[in-house]
PDB file of C-alpha atoms in Angstrom:
ATOM      1  CA  MET X   1       0.000   0.000   0.000  1.00 68.00           C
ATOM      2  CA  SER X   2       1.094   3.578  -0.601  1.00 65.00           C
ATOM      3  CA  GLY X   3       2.225   5.938   2.150  1.00 65.00           C
ATOM      4  CA  THR X   4      -0.988   7.910   1.704  1.00 65.00           C
ATOM      5  CA  SER X   5      -3.073   4.787   2.329  1.00 74.00           C
ATOM      6  CA  ILE X   6      -1.054   3.927   5.429  1.00 78.00           C
ATOM      7  CA  ASN X   7      -1.459   7.447   6.832  1.00 92.00           C
ATOM      8  CA  HIS X   8      -5.187   7.297   6.119  1.00 94.00           C
ATOM      9  CA  LEU X   9      -5.522   3.986   7.964  1.00 96.00           C
ATOM     10  CA  ASN X  10      -3.478   5.322  10.876  1.00 95.00           C
ATOM     11  CA  GLU X  11      -5.838   8.298  11.171  1.00 96.00           C
ATOM     12  CA  LEU X  12      -8.862   5.986  11.184  1.00 96.00           C
ATOM     13  CA  GLU X  13      -7.196   3.737  13.749  1.00 97.00           C
ATOM     14  CA  ASN X  14      -6.397   6.681  16.037  1.00 97.00           C
ATOM     15  CA  GLU X  15      -9.973   7.952  15.759  1.00 96.00           C
ATOM     16  CA  ALA X  16     -11.463   4.545  16.618  1.00 97.00           C
ATOM     17  CA  ILE X  17      -9.101   4.081  19.562  1.00 97.00           C
ATOM     18  CA  TYR X  18     -10.011   7.550  20.859  1.00 96.00           C
ATOM     19  CA  VAL X  19     -13.724   6.664  20.701  1.00 96.00           C
ATOM     20  CA  MET X  20     -13.130   3.370  22.534  1.00 97.00           C
ATOM     21  CA  ARG X  21     -11.194   5.111  25.288  1.00 97.00           C
ATOM     22  CA  GLU X  22     -14.038   7.608  25.642  1.00 95.00           C
ATOM     23  CA  VAL X  23     -16.440   4.699  26.111  1.00 96.00           C
ATOM     24  CA  ALA X  24     -14.247   3.210  28.828  1.00 96.00           C
ATOM     25  CA  ALA X  25     -14.061   6.600  30.548  1.00 94.00           C
ATOM     26  CA  GLN X  26     -17.743   7.553  30.352  1.00 95.00           C
ATOM     27  CA  PHE X  27     -19.613   4.285  30.923  1.00 95.00           C
ATOM     28  CA  GLU X  28     -19.759   1.826  33.813  1.00 94.00           C
ATOM     29  CA  ASN X  29     -20.631  -1.416  32.005  1.00 96.00           C
ATOM     30  CA  PRO X  30     -19.925  -1.349  28.253  1.00 96.00           C
ATOM     31  CA  ALA X  31     -19.896  -4.370  25.958  1.00 97.00           C
ATOM     32  CA  LEU X  32     -18.656  -5.013  22.445  1.00 98.00           C
ATOM     33  CA  LEU X  33     -21.121  -6.602  20.030  1.00 96.00           C
ATOM     34  CA  PHE X  34     -19.312  -9.530  18.430  1.00 95.00           C
ATOM     35  CA  SER X  35     -20.740 -11.421  15.462  1.00 91.00           C
ATOM     36  CA  GLY X  36     -17.573 -13.093  14.238  1.00 91.00           C
ATOM     37  CA  GLY X  37     -17.661 -10.894  11.137  1.00 92.00           C
ATOM     38  CA  LYS X  38     -14.738  -8.842   9.866  1.00 95.00           C
ATOM     39  CA  ASP X  39     -15.896  -5.526  11.345  1.00 95.00           C
ATOM     40  CA  SER X  40     -16.351  -6.898  14.868  1.00 95.00           C
ATOM     41  CA  ILE X  41     -12.994  -8.697  14.578  1.00 97.00           C
ATOM     42  CA  VAL X  42     -11.325  -5.396  13.642  1.00 97.00           C
ATOM     43  CA  MET X  43     -13.102  -3.808  16.625  1.00 97.00           C
ATOM     44  CA  VAL X  44     -11.600  -6.375  19.000  1.00 97.00           C
ATOM     45  CA  HIS X  45      -8.177  -5.833  17.429  1.00 97.00           C
ATOM     46  CA  LEU X  46      -8.487  -2.058  17.916  1.00 98.00           C
ATOM     47  CA  ALA X  47      -9.650  -2.488  21.519  1.00 97.00           C
ATOM     48  CA  MET X  48      -6.610  -4.635  22.275  1.00 96.00           C
ATOM     49  CA  LYS X  49      -4.396  -1.894  20.857  1.00 96.00           C
ATOM     50  CA  ALA X  50      -6.260   0.833  22.731  1.00 96.00           C
ATOM     51  CA  PHE X  51      -5.760  -0.728  26.172  1.00 96.00           C
ATOM     52  CA  TRP X  52      -2.581  -2.746  25.793  1.00 94.00           C
ATOM     53  CA  PRO X  53      -0.997  -4.215  27.926  1.00 93.00           C
ATOM     54  CA  GLN X  54      -4.235  -4.655  29.876  1.00 92.00           C
ATOM     55  CA  LYS X  55      -6.743  -7.337  28.942  1.00 91.00           C
ATOM     56  CA  LEU X  56      -9.709  -6.527  26.740  1.00 92.00           C
ATOM     57  CA  PRO X  57     -11.833  -4.237  28.957  1.00 91.00           C
ATOM     58  CA  PHE X  58     -15.130  -4.935  27.202  1.00 96.00           C
ATOM     59  CA  THR X  59     -17.383  -7.953  27.579  1.00 96.00           C
ATOM     60  CA  LEU X  60     -18.063  -9.555  24.186  1.00 97.00           C
ATOM     61  CA  LEU X  61     -21.784  -9.989  23.491  1.00 97.00           C
ATOM     62  CA  HIS X  62     -22.913 -12.338  20.736  1.00 97.00           C
ATOM     63  CA  ILE X  63     -26.571 -12.641  19.750  1.00 95.00           C
ATOM     64  CA  ASP X  64     -26.804 -16.208  18.443  1.00 94.00           C
ATOM     65  CA  THR X  65     -29.705 -16.824  16.049  1.00 92.00           C
ATOM     66  CA  GLY X  66     -29.143 -20.581  16.057  1.00 92.00           C
ATOM     67  CA  HIS X  67     -28.640 -20.308  12.306  1.00 92.00           C
ATOM     68  CA  ASN X  68     -25.021 -19.216  12.287  1.00 92.00           C
ATOM     69  CA  PHE X  69     -22.250 -20.517  10.059  1.00 92.00           C
ATOM     70  CA  SER X  70     -20.275 -23.125  11.985  1.00 92.00           C
ATOM     71  CA  GLU X  71     -17.054 -21.458  10.821  1.00 93.00           C
ATOM     72  CA  THR X  72     -18.106 -18.242  12.560  1.00 94.00           C
ATOM     73  CA  LEU X  73     -18.805 -19.929  15.888  1.00 95.00           C
ATOM     74  CA  GLU X  74     -15.527 -21.851  15.780  1.00 95.00           C
ATOM     75  CA  PHE X  75     -13.612 -18.657  15.050  1.00 95.00           C
ATOM     76  CA  ARG X  76     -15.418 -16.834  17.890  1.00 95.00           C
ATOM     77  CA  ASP X  77     -14.586 -19.497  20.463  1.00 96.00           C
ATOM     78  CA  THR X  78     -10.953 -19.723  19.371  1.00 96.00           C
ATOM     79  CA  LEU X  79     -10.505 -15.945  19.565  1.00 96.00           C
ATOM     80  CA  VAL X  80     -12.161 -15.685  22.991  1.00 96.00           C
ATOM     81  CA  LYS X  81      -9.890 -18.418  24.355  1.00 95.00           C
ATOM     82  CA  LYS X  82      -6.808 -16.800  22.827  1.00 95.00           C
ATOM     83  CA  LEU X  83      -7.592 -13.392  24.360  1.00 94.00           C
ATOM     84  CA  ASP X  84      -8.948 -14.787  27.633  1.00 94.00           C
ATOM     85  CA  ALA X  85     -11.940 -12.511  27.061  1.00 95.00           C
ATOM     86  CA  ARG X  86     -15.359 -12.591  28.732  1.00 95.00           C
ATOM     87  CA  LEU X  87     -18.062 -13.770  26.325  1.00 97.00           C
ATOM     88  CA  ILE X  88     -21.822 -13.641  26.842  1.00 97.00           C
ATOM     89  CA  VAL X  89     -23.985 -15.446  24.290  1.00 97.00           C
ATOM     90  CA  ALA X  90     -27.696 -14.616  24.149  1.00 96.00           C
ATOM     91  CA  TYR X  91     -29.789 -17.080  22.158  1.00 96.00           C
ATOM     92  CA  VAL X  92     -32.727 -16.212  19.910  1.00 94.00           C
ATOM     93  CA  GLN X  93     -34.014 -19.746  20.530  1.00 95.00           C
ATOM     94  CA  ASP X  94     -34.431 -18.850  24.212  1.00 94.00           C
ATOM     95  CA  SER X  95     -36.553 -15.829  23.230  1.00 94.00           C
ATOM     96  CA  ILE X  96     -38.722 -18.109  21.091  1.00 94.00           C
ATOM     97  CA  ASP X  97     -39.046 -20.753  23.844  1.00 93.00           C
ATOM     98  CA  GLN X  98     -40.042 -18.071  26.366  1.00 94.00           C
ATOM     99  CA  GLY X  99     -42.711 -16.677  24.047  1.00 91.00           C
ATOM    100  CA  ARG X 100     -40.837 -13.400  23.700  1.00 93.00           C
ATOM    101  CA  ALA X 101     -40.376 -13.878  19.945  1.00 90.00           C
ATOM    102  CA  VAL X 102     -42.397 -15.680  17.290  1.00 90.00           C
ATOM    103  CA  GLU X 103     -40.612 -17.828  14.717  1.00 89.00           C
ATOM    104  CA  GLU X 104     -41.272 -16.765  11.138  1.00 88.00           C
ATOM    105  CA  THR X 105     -42.632 -19.304   8.670  1.00 86.00           C
ATOM    106  CA  GLY X 106     -42.572 -19.590   4.909  1.00 86.00           C
ATOM    107  CA  TYR X 107     -39.878 -19.577   2.259  1.00 83.00           C
ATOM    108  CA  ASN X 108     -38.303 -16.300   3.397  1.00 85.00           C
ATOM    109  CA  ALA X 109     -38.445 -17.059   7.113  1.00 85.00           C
ATOM    110  CA  SER X 110     -35.485 -15.636   9.021  1.00 85.00           C
ATOM    111  CA  ARG X 111     -34.454 -15.134  12.619  1.00 84.00           C
ATOM    112  CA  ASN X 112     -32.517 -11.988  11.769  1.00 84.00           C
ATOM    113  CA  THR X 113     -35.190  -9.532  12.917  1.00 85.00           C
ATOM    114  CA  LEU X 114     -35.846 -11.602  16.056  1.00 88.00           C
ATOM    115  CA  GLN X 115     -32.362 -10.693  17.267  1.00 90.00           C
ATOM    116  CA  THR X 116     -33.685  -7.293  18.375  1.00 91.00           C
ATOM    117  CA  ILE X 117     -35.774  -8.830  21.173  1.00 92.00           C
ATOM    118  CA  THR X 118     -32.901 -11.024  22.328  1.00 94.00           C
ATOM    119  CA  LEU X 119     -30.484  -8.088  22.220  1.00 93.00           C
ATOM    120  CA  LEU X 120     -32.718  -5.758  24.246  1.00 93.00           C
ATOM    121  CA  ASP X 121     -33.380  -8.508  26.800  1.00 94.00           C
ATOM    122  CA  ALA X 122     -29.616  -9.104  27.138  1.00 95.00           C
ATOM    123  CA  ILE X 123     -29.003  -5.381  27.669  1.00 94.00           C
ATOM    124  CA  GLU X 124     -31.630  -5.315  30.414  1.00 94.00           C
ATOM    125  CA  LYS X 125     -30.438  -8.530  32.063  1.00 95.00           C
ATOM    126  CA  HIS X 126     -26.760  -7.558  32.183  1.00 96.00           C
ATOM    127  CA  LYS X 127     -27.346  -3.799  32.688  1.00 95.00           C
ATOM    128  CA  PHE X 128     -25.122  -2.727  29.804  1.00 96.00           C
ATOM    129  CA  ASP X 129     -25.015   1.049  29.439  1.00 94.00           C
ATOM    130  CA  ALA X 130     -23.079   1.137  26.154  1.00 95.00           C
ATOM    131  CA  LEU X 131     -22.660  -1.291  23.272  1.00 95.00           C
ATOM    132  CA  LEU X 132     -19.831  -0.910  20.785  1.00 97.00           C
ATOM    133  CA  GLY X 133     -20.851  -1.963  17.284  1.00 94.00           C
ATOM    134  CA  GLY X 134     -18.994  -2.319  14.003  1.00 91.00           C
ATOM    135  CA  GLY X 135     -21.504  -0.362  11.902  1.00 89.00           C
ATOM    136  CA  ARG X 136     -20.071   1.925   9.230  1.00 90.00           C
ATOM    137  CA  ARG X 137     -21.750   4.880   7.543  1.00 86.00           C
ATOM    138  CA  ASP X 138     -20.969   3.568   4.043  1.00 85.00           C
ATOM    139  CA  GLU X 139     -22.902   0.332   4.586  1.00 78.00           C
ATOM    140  CA  GLU X 140     -26.459   1.563   4.225  1.00 72.00           C
ATOM    141  CA  LYS X 141     -28.349   4.873   4.211  1.00 72.00           C
ATOM    142  CA  ALA X 142     -29.861   4.332   7.675  1.00 71.00           C
ATOM    143  CA  ARG X 143     -26.404   3.763   9.160  1.00 70.00           C
ATOM    144  CA  ALA X 144     -25.248   7.022   7.562  1.00 73.00           C
ATOM    145  CA  LYS X 145     -27.550   8.865   9.996  1.00 75.00           C
ATOM    146  CA  GLU X 146     -25.733   7.550  13.061  1.00 79.00           C
ATOM    147  CA  ARG X 147     -23.429   9.534  15.329  1.00 82.00           C
ATOM    148  CA  PHE X 148     -20.412   7.954  17.022  1.00 85.00           C
ATOM    149  CA  PHE X 149     -22.415   7.976  20.267  1.00 89.00           C
ATOM    150  CA  SER X 150     -25.964   6.966  19.327  1.00 87.00           C
ATOM    151  CA  HIS X 151     -28.512   7.452  22.098  1.00 86.00           C
ATOM    152  CA  ARG X 152     -31.181   4.822  22.781  1.00 87.00           C
ATOM    153  CA  ASP X 153     -34.201   5.460  25.000  1.00 84.00           C
ATOM    154  CA  GLU X 154     -35.398   3.226  27.853  1.00 83.00           C
ATOM    155  CA  PHE X 155     -37.124   0.965  25.312  1.00 80.00           C
ATOM    156  CA  GLY X 156     -33.921   0.590  23.285  1.00 75.00           C
ATOM    157  CA  GLN X 157     -35.352   2.653  20.436  1.00 83.00           C
ATOM    158  CA  TRP X 158     -33.449   5.020  18.154  1.00 78.00           C
ATOM    159  CA  ASP X 159     -34.715   8.405  16.973  1.00 80.00           C
ATOM    160  CA  PRO X 160     -32.607   9.544  13.987  1.00 77.00           C
ATOM    161  CA  LYS X 161     -34.033  13.087  14.292  1.00 77.00           C
ATOM    162  CA  ASN X 162     -32.991  13.468  17.914  1.00 79.00           C
ATOM    163  CA  GLN X 163     -29.275  12.747  17.962  1.00 81.00           C
ATOM    164  CA  ARG X 164     -26.740  14.816  19.861  1.00 78.00           C
ATOM    165  CA  PRO X 165     -24.167  17.039  18.113  1.00 78.00           C
ATOM    166  CA  GLU X 166     -20.556  15.853  18.189  1.00 74.00           C
ATOM    167  CA  LEU X 167     -18.548  19.010  17.594  1.00 78.00           C
ATOM    168  CA  TRP X 168     -14.763  18.586  17.658  1.00 81.00           C
ATOM    169  CA  ASN X 169     -15.209  14.958  18.712  1.00 81.00           C
ATOM    170  CA  HIS X 170     -16.755  15.830  22.060  1.00 85.00           C
ATOM    171  CA  PHE X 171     -19.091  12.990  22.989  1.00 84.00           C
ATOM    172  CA  ASN X 172     -22.023  13.371  25.353  1.00 80.00           C
ATOM    173  CA  GLY X 173     -22.730  10.075  27.119  1.00 78.00           C
ATOM    174  CA  LYS X 174     -25.177  11.428  29.693  1.00 84.00           C
ATOM    175  CA  MET X 175     -28.385   9.447  29.952  1.00 82.00           C
ATOM    176  CA  LYS X 176     -31.345   8.693  32.194  1.00 86.00           C
ATOM    177  CA  MET X 177     -31.823   5.436  34.081  1.00 87.00           C
ATOM    178  CA  GLY X 178     -32.716   2.596  31.724  1.00 87.00           C
ATOM    179  CA  GLU X 179     -31.294   4.274  28.630  1.00 86.00           C
ATOM    180  CA  HIS X 180     -28.117   3.254  26.852  1.00 88.00           C
ATOM    181  CA  PHE X 181     -25.838   4.145  23.961  1.00 89.00           C
ATOM    182  CA  ARG X 182     -24.728   2.335  20.849  1.00 92.00           C
ATOM    183  CA  VAL X 183     -21.217   3.437  19.892  1.00 94.00           C
ATOM    184  CA  PHE X 184     -19.706   3.084  16.409  1.00 94.00           C
ATOM    185  CA  PRO X 185     -15.909   3.601  16.345  1.00 95.00           C
ATOM    186  CA  LEU X 186     -15.719   2.517  12.672  1.00 96.00           C
ATOM    187  CA  SER X 187     -18.245   5.124  11.508  1.00 93.00           C
ATOM    188  CA  ASN X 188     -15.847   6.806   9.077  1.00 93.00           C
ATOM    189  CA  TRP X 189     -14.357   3.595   7.699  1.00 95.00           C
ATOM    190  CA  THR X 190     -15.318   2.074   4.356  1.00 94.00           C
ATOM    191  CA  GLU X 191     -15.337  -1.565   3.321  1.00 93.00           C
ATOM    192  CA  MET X 192     -12.049  -0.974   1.516  1.00 94.00           C
ATOM    193  CA  ASP X 193     -10.526   0.615   4.620  1.00 96.00           C
ATOM    194  CA  VAL X 194     -11.460  -2.459   6.669  1.00 96.00           C
ATOM    195  CA  TRP X 195      -9.866  -4.854   4.203  1.00 96.00           C
ATOM    196  CA  GLN X 196      -6.709  -2.773   3.823  1.00 96.00           C
ATOM    197  CA  TYR X 197      -6.413  -2.559   7.605  1.00 97.00           C
ATOM    198  CA  ILE X 198      -6.849  -6.331   7.951  1.00 97.00           C
ATOM    199  CA  PHE X 199      -4.073  -6.758   5.373  1.00 97.00           C
ATOM    200  CA  GLN X 200      -1.823  -4.143   7.010  1.00 96.00           C
ATOM    201  CA  ASP X 201      -2.113  -5.628  10.519  1.00 96.00           C
ATOM    202  CA  ASN X 202      -2.326  -9.252   9.339  1.00 96.00           C
ATOM    203  CA  ILE X 203      -5.570  -9.841  11.249  1.00 97.00           C
ATOM    204  CA  GLU X 204      -6.920 -13.385  11.181  1.00 96.00           C
ATOM    205  CA  ILE X 205     -10.468 -13.734   9.813  1.00 96.00           C
ATOM    206  CA  PRO X 206     -12.857 -16.683   9.243  1.00 95.00           C
ATOM    207  CA  SER X 207     -12.387 -18.833   6.152  1.00 94.00           C
ATOM    208  CA  LEU X 208     -15.864 -17.783   4.942  1.00 94.00           C
ATOM    209  CA  TYR X 209     -14.379 -14.576   3.594  1.00 95.00           C
ATOM    210  CA  PHE X 210     -12.156 -16.480   1.178  1.00 95.00           C
ATOM    211  CA  THR X 211     -13.345 -18.420  -1.857  1.00 95.00           C
ATOM    212  CA  HIS X 212     -14.476 -21.931  -0.961  1.00 94.00           C
ATOM    213  CA  LYS X 213     -16.832 -24.597  -2.262  1.00 94.00           C
ATOM    214  CA  ARG X 214     -20.323 -24.287  -0.803  1.00 94.00           C
ATOM    215  CA  LYS X 215     -23.789 -25.574  -1.598  1.00 94.00           C
ATOM    216  CA  ALA X 216     -26.171 -22.733  -2.431  1.00 94.00           C
ATOM    217  CA  PHE X 217     -29.341 -21.802  -4.296  1.00 94.00           C
ATOM    218  CA  PHE X 218     -30.390 -18.676  -6.189  1.00 94.00           C
ATOM    219  CA  ARG X 219     -33.364 -16.617  -4.958  1.00 91.00           C
ATOM    220  CA  ASP X 220     -34.515 -13.137  -6.027  1.00 88.00           C
ATOM    221  CA  GLY X 221     -31.124 -12.157  -7.401  1.00 87.00           C
ATOM    222  CA  VAL X 222     -29.110 -13.456  -4.428  1.00 89.00           C
ATOM    223  CA  TRP X 223     -27.132 -16.644  -3.864  1.00 93.00           C
ATOM    224  CA  LEU X 224     -27.976 -18.075  -0.427  1.00 93.00           C
ATOM    225  CA  ALA X 225     -26.068 -20.796   1.395  1.00 92.00           C
ATOM    226  CA  TRP X 226     -28.083 -23.985   1.670  1.00 91.00           C
ATOM    227  CA  ALA X 227     -28.730 -25.443   5.129  1.00 90.00           C
ATOM    228  CA  PRO X 228     -31.132 -28.220   6.215  1.00 89.00           C
ATOM    229  CA  PHE X 229     -33.547 -25.695   7.780  1.00 88.00           C
ATOM    230  CA  MET X 230     -33.810 -23.669   4.529  1.00 86.00           C
ATOM    231  CA  LYS X 231     -37.114 -24.209   2.721  1.00 88.00           C
ATOM    232  CA  LEU X 232     -36.698 -24.435  -1.061  1.00 91.00           C
ATOM    233  CA  LYS X 233     -39.250 -23.500  -3.697  1.00 92.00           C
ATOM    234  CA  SER X 234     -40.018 -26.056  -6.412  1.00 90.00           C
ATOM    235  CA  THR X 235     -38.081 -23.951  -8.943  1.00 93.00           C
ATOM    236  CA  GLU X 236     -34.953 -23.688  -6.804  1.00 92.00           C
ATOM    237  CA  LYS X 237     -32.044 -26.068  -7.128  1.00 95.00           C
ATOM    238  CA  VAL X 238     -29.044 -26.558  -4.839  1.00 95.00           C
ATOM    239  CA  VAL X 239     -25.695 -26.348  -6.624  1.00 94.00           C
ATOM    240  CA  GLU X 240     -22.093 -26.334  -5.461  1.00 94.00           C
ATOM    241  CA  LYS X 241     -19.877 -23.494  -6.657  1.00 93.00           C
ATOM    242  CA  ASP X 242     -17.007 -21.228  -5.606  1.00 94.00           C
ATOM    243  CA  PHE X 243     -18.309 -18.558  -3.232  1.00 94.00           C
ATOM    244  CA  ARG X 244     -17.131 -16.238  -0.521  1.00 94.00           C
ATOM    245  CA  CYS X 245     -18.914 -13.911   1.911  1.00 91.00           C
ATOM    246  CA  ARG X 246     -18.481 -10.139   1.897  1.00 88.00           C
ATOM    247  CA  THR X 247     -20.583  -9.722   5.034  1.00 86.00           C
ATOM    248  CA  ILE X 248     -21.534 -12.439   7.516  1.00 88.00           C
ATOM    249  CA  GLY X 249     -24.711 -12.817   9.535  1.00 84.00           C
ATOM    250  CA  ASP X 250     -27.561 -15.282   9.923  1.00 87.00           C
ATOM    251  CA  ILE X 251     -27.359 -17.936   7.188  1.00 90.00           C
ATOM    252  CA  THR X 252     -30.885 -17.112   5.999  1.00 88.00           C
ATOM    253  CA  CYS X 253     -29.936 -13.556   5.016  1.00 85.00           C
ATOM    254  CA  THR X 254     -26.210 -13.734   4.227  1.00 87.00           C
ATOM    255  CA  GLY X 255     -25.814 -13.555   0.484  1.00 88.00           C
ATOM    256  CA  LEU X 256     -22.884 -15.341  -1.127  1.00 92.00           C
ATOM    257  CA  TYR X 257     -20.575 -13.711  -3.638  1.00 89.00           C
ATOM    258  CA  GLU X 258     -19.243 -15.604  -6.652  1.00 90.00           C
ATOM    259  CA  SER X 259     -15.514 -15.118  -6.481  1.00 90.00           C
ATOM    260  CA  HIS X 260     -12.056 -16.564  -7.039  1.00 92.00           C
ATOM    261  CA  ALA X 261     -10.408 -14.412  -4.336  1.00 92.00           C
ATOM    262  CA  ASP X 262      -8.610 -16.774  -1.966  1.00 93.00           C
ATOM    263  CA  ASN X 263      -6.234 -14.243  -0.336  1.00 94.00           C
ATOM    264  CA  LEU X 264      -6.400 -10.710   1.067  1.00 96.00           C
ATOM    265  CA  LEU X 265      -4.746  -8.993  -1.891  1.00 96.00           C
ATOM    266  CA  ASP X 266      -7.207 -10.564  -4.323  1.00 95.00           C
ATOM    267  CA  ILE X 267     -10.119  -9.518  -2.085  1.00 95.00           C
ATOM    268  CA  ILE X 268      -8.849  -5.918  -2.051  1.00 95.00           C
ATOM    269  CA  LYS X 269      -8.556  -5.934  -5.844  1.00 94.00           C
ATOM    270  CA  GLU X 270     -12.029  -7.421  -6.150  1.00 93.00           C
ATOM    271  CA  ILE X 271     -13.584  -4.773  -3.874  1.00 92.00           C
ATOM    272  CA  ALA X 272     -11.858  -2.013  -5.826  1.00 91.00           C
ATOM    273  CA  ALA X 273     -13.350  -3.262  -9.097  1.00 87.00           C
ATOM    274  CA  THR X 274     -16.877  -4.216  -8.041  1.00 80.00           C
ATOM    275  CA  ARG X 275     -19.969  -2.064  -8.535  1.00 75.00           C
ATOM    276  CA  ILE X 276     -22.065  -4.121  -6.130  1.00 75.00           C
ATOM    277  CA  THR X 277     -22.345  -2.664  -2.642  1.00 69.00           C
ATOM    278  CA  GLU X 278     -21.327  -4.744   0.349  1.00 68.00           C
ATOM    279  CA  ARG X 279     -24.915  -5.116   1.545  1.00 57.00           C
ATOM    280  CA  GLY X 280     -26.104  -5.720  -2.002  1.00 55.00           C
ATOM    281  CA  THR X 281     -25.833  -9.428  -1.195  1.00 58.00           C
ATOM    282  CA  ARG X 282     -27.787  -9.184   2.082  1.00 54.00           C
ATOM    283  CA  PHE X 283     -31.187 -10.805   1.548  1.00 50.00           C
ATOM    284  CA  ASP X 284     -32.783  -9.142   4.603  1.00 52.00           C
ATOM    285  CA  ASP X 285     -32.268  -5.661   3.130  1.00 50.00           C
ATOM    286  CA  LYS X 286     -34.509  -6.590   0.193  1.00 49.00           C
ATOM    287  CA  ARG X 287     -37.636  -6.831   2.347  1.00 51.00           C
ATOM    288  CA  SER X 288     -38.365  -3.113   1.956  1.00 51.00           C
ATOM    289  CA  GLU X 289     -36.684   0.179   1.076  1.00 52.00           C
ATOM    290  CA  ALA X 290     -36.584   1.186   4.734  1.00 55.00           C
ATOM    291  CA  ALA X 291     -35.858  -2.270   6.168  1.00 63.00           C
ATOM    292  CA  MET X 292     -32.700  -1.312   8.058  1.00 61.00           C
ATOM    293  CA  GLU X 293     -34.009   2.013   9.384  1.00 62.00           C
ATOM    294  CA  ASP X 294     -37.221   0.403  10.623  1.00 64.00           C
ATOM    295  CA  ARG X 295     -35.263  -2.302  12.444  1.00 64.00           C
ATOM    296  CA  LYS X 296     -32.857   0.211  13.980  1.00 61.00           C
ATOM    297  CA  LYS X 297     -35.712   2.328  15.323  1.00 61.00           C
ATOM    298  CA  GLU X 298     -36.975  -0.779  17.125  1.00 65.00           C
ATOM    299  CA  GLY X 299     -33.580  -1.454  18.717  1.00 61.00           C
ATOM    300  CA  TYR X 300     -31.662  -3.459  16.090  1.00 68.00           C
ATOM    301  CA  PHE X 301     -27.859  -3.274  15.915  1.00 64.00           C
TER     302      PHE X 301
END
């Protein structure tokens, strides 16, 4: 990478570390949302840098839909053991069993939206007052409305028209009892920045991000990984091809990307050349024009 690119990444790194240190200073019980995806992995890496030589100061919180890629869960557990970090896993299945959430049915059934209930219950149970997330403003138009410190009311809801100013990177973390903040240290990063930073710091990521053989089927313009719980239409056929993931979430909504990129440099070249947005392969975003914003207002990540 050029010197300009390195300086740019260093500026983004310094900004993210500053935000994380502000969280540690202003909040009593913060947690870091960890999905096992590249952005949350970069967040953990930055947090380790920010507080070295101390241990990771944030609890890792994973909302497990029960429909995760096995590679993601294996990577999560290996990383937690390596860092000797505290991990809390909240299960969507528990929310369903308790009658707090209702399982969707039909061909497009997904547990992705059900995560909101499980997340808010976990926040209440563990009394988290701040949650660090890996959201970036370039991902989706609703995320572009976020501040670094994003206030949530006592019901966990987000009001995009009532966010606090952040002049000269002064962050206001004051809140009433029962409220909390979502904090986004990677706000000013792009997908390309994340990949270049992973390459620069040689950060380990799950194998899902590299080209591999996987069984999948094509639905409404998106390749979806096949799993036994996926309900196929009569016109849909499972095939095995070379795929990789650009973004990782619940299997039911994580679109696969046809690719031959099996190393970081090839991924960077591929991202530079593509005209498809990162979330262009996310099946859950196709439910409606305002899908993400509606979910965020209800308390989604």
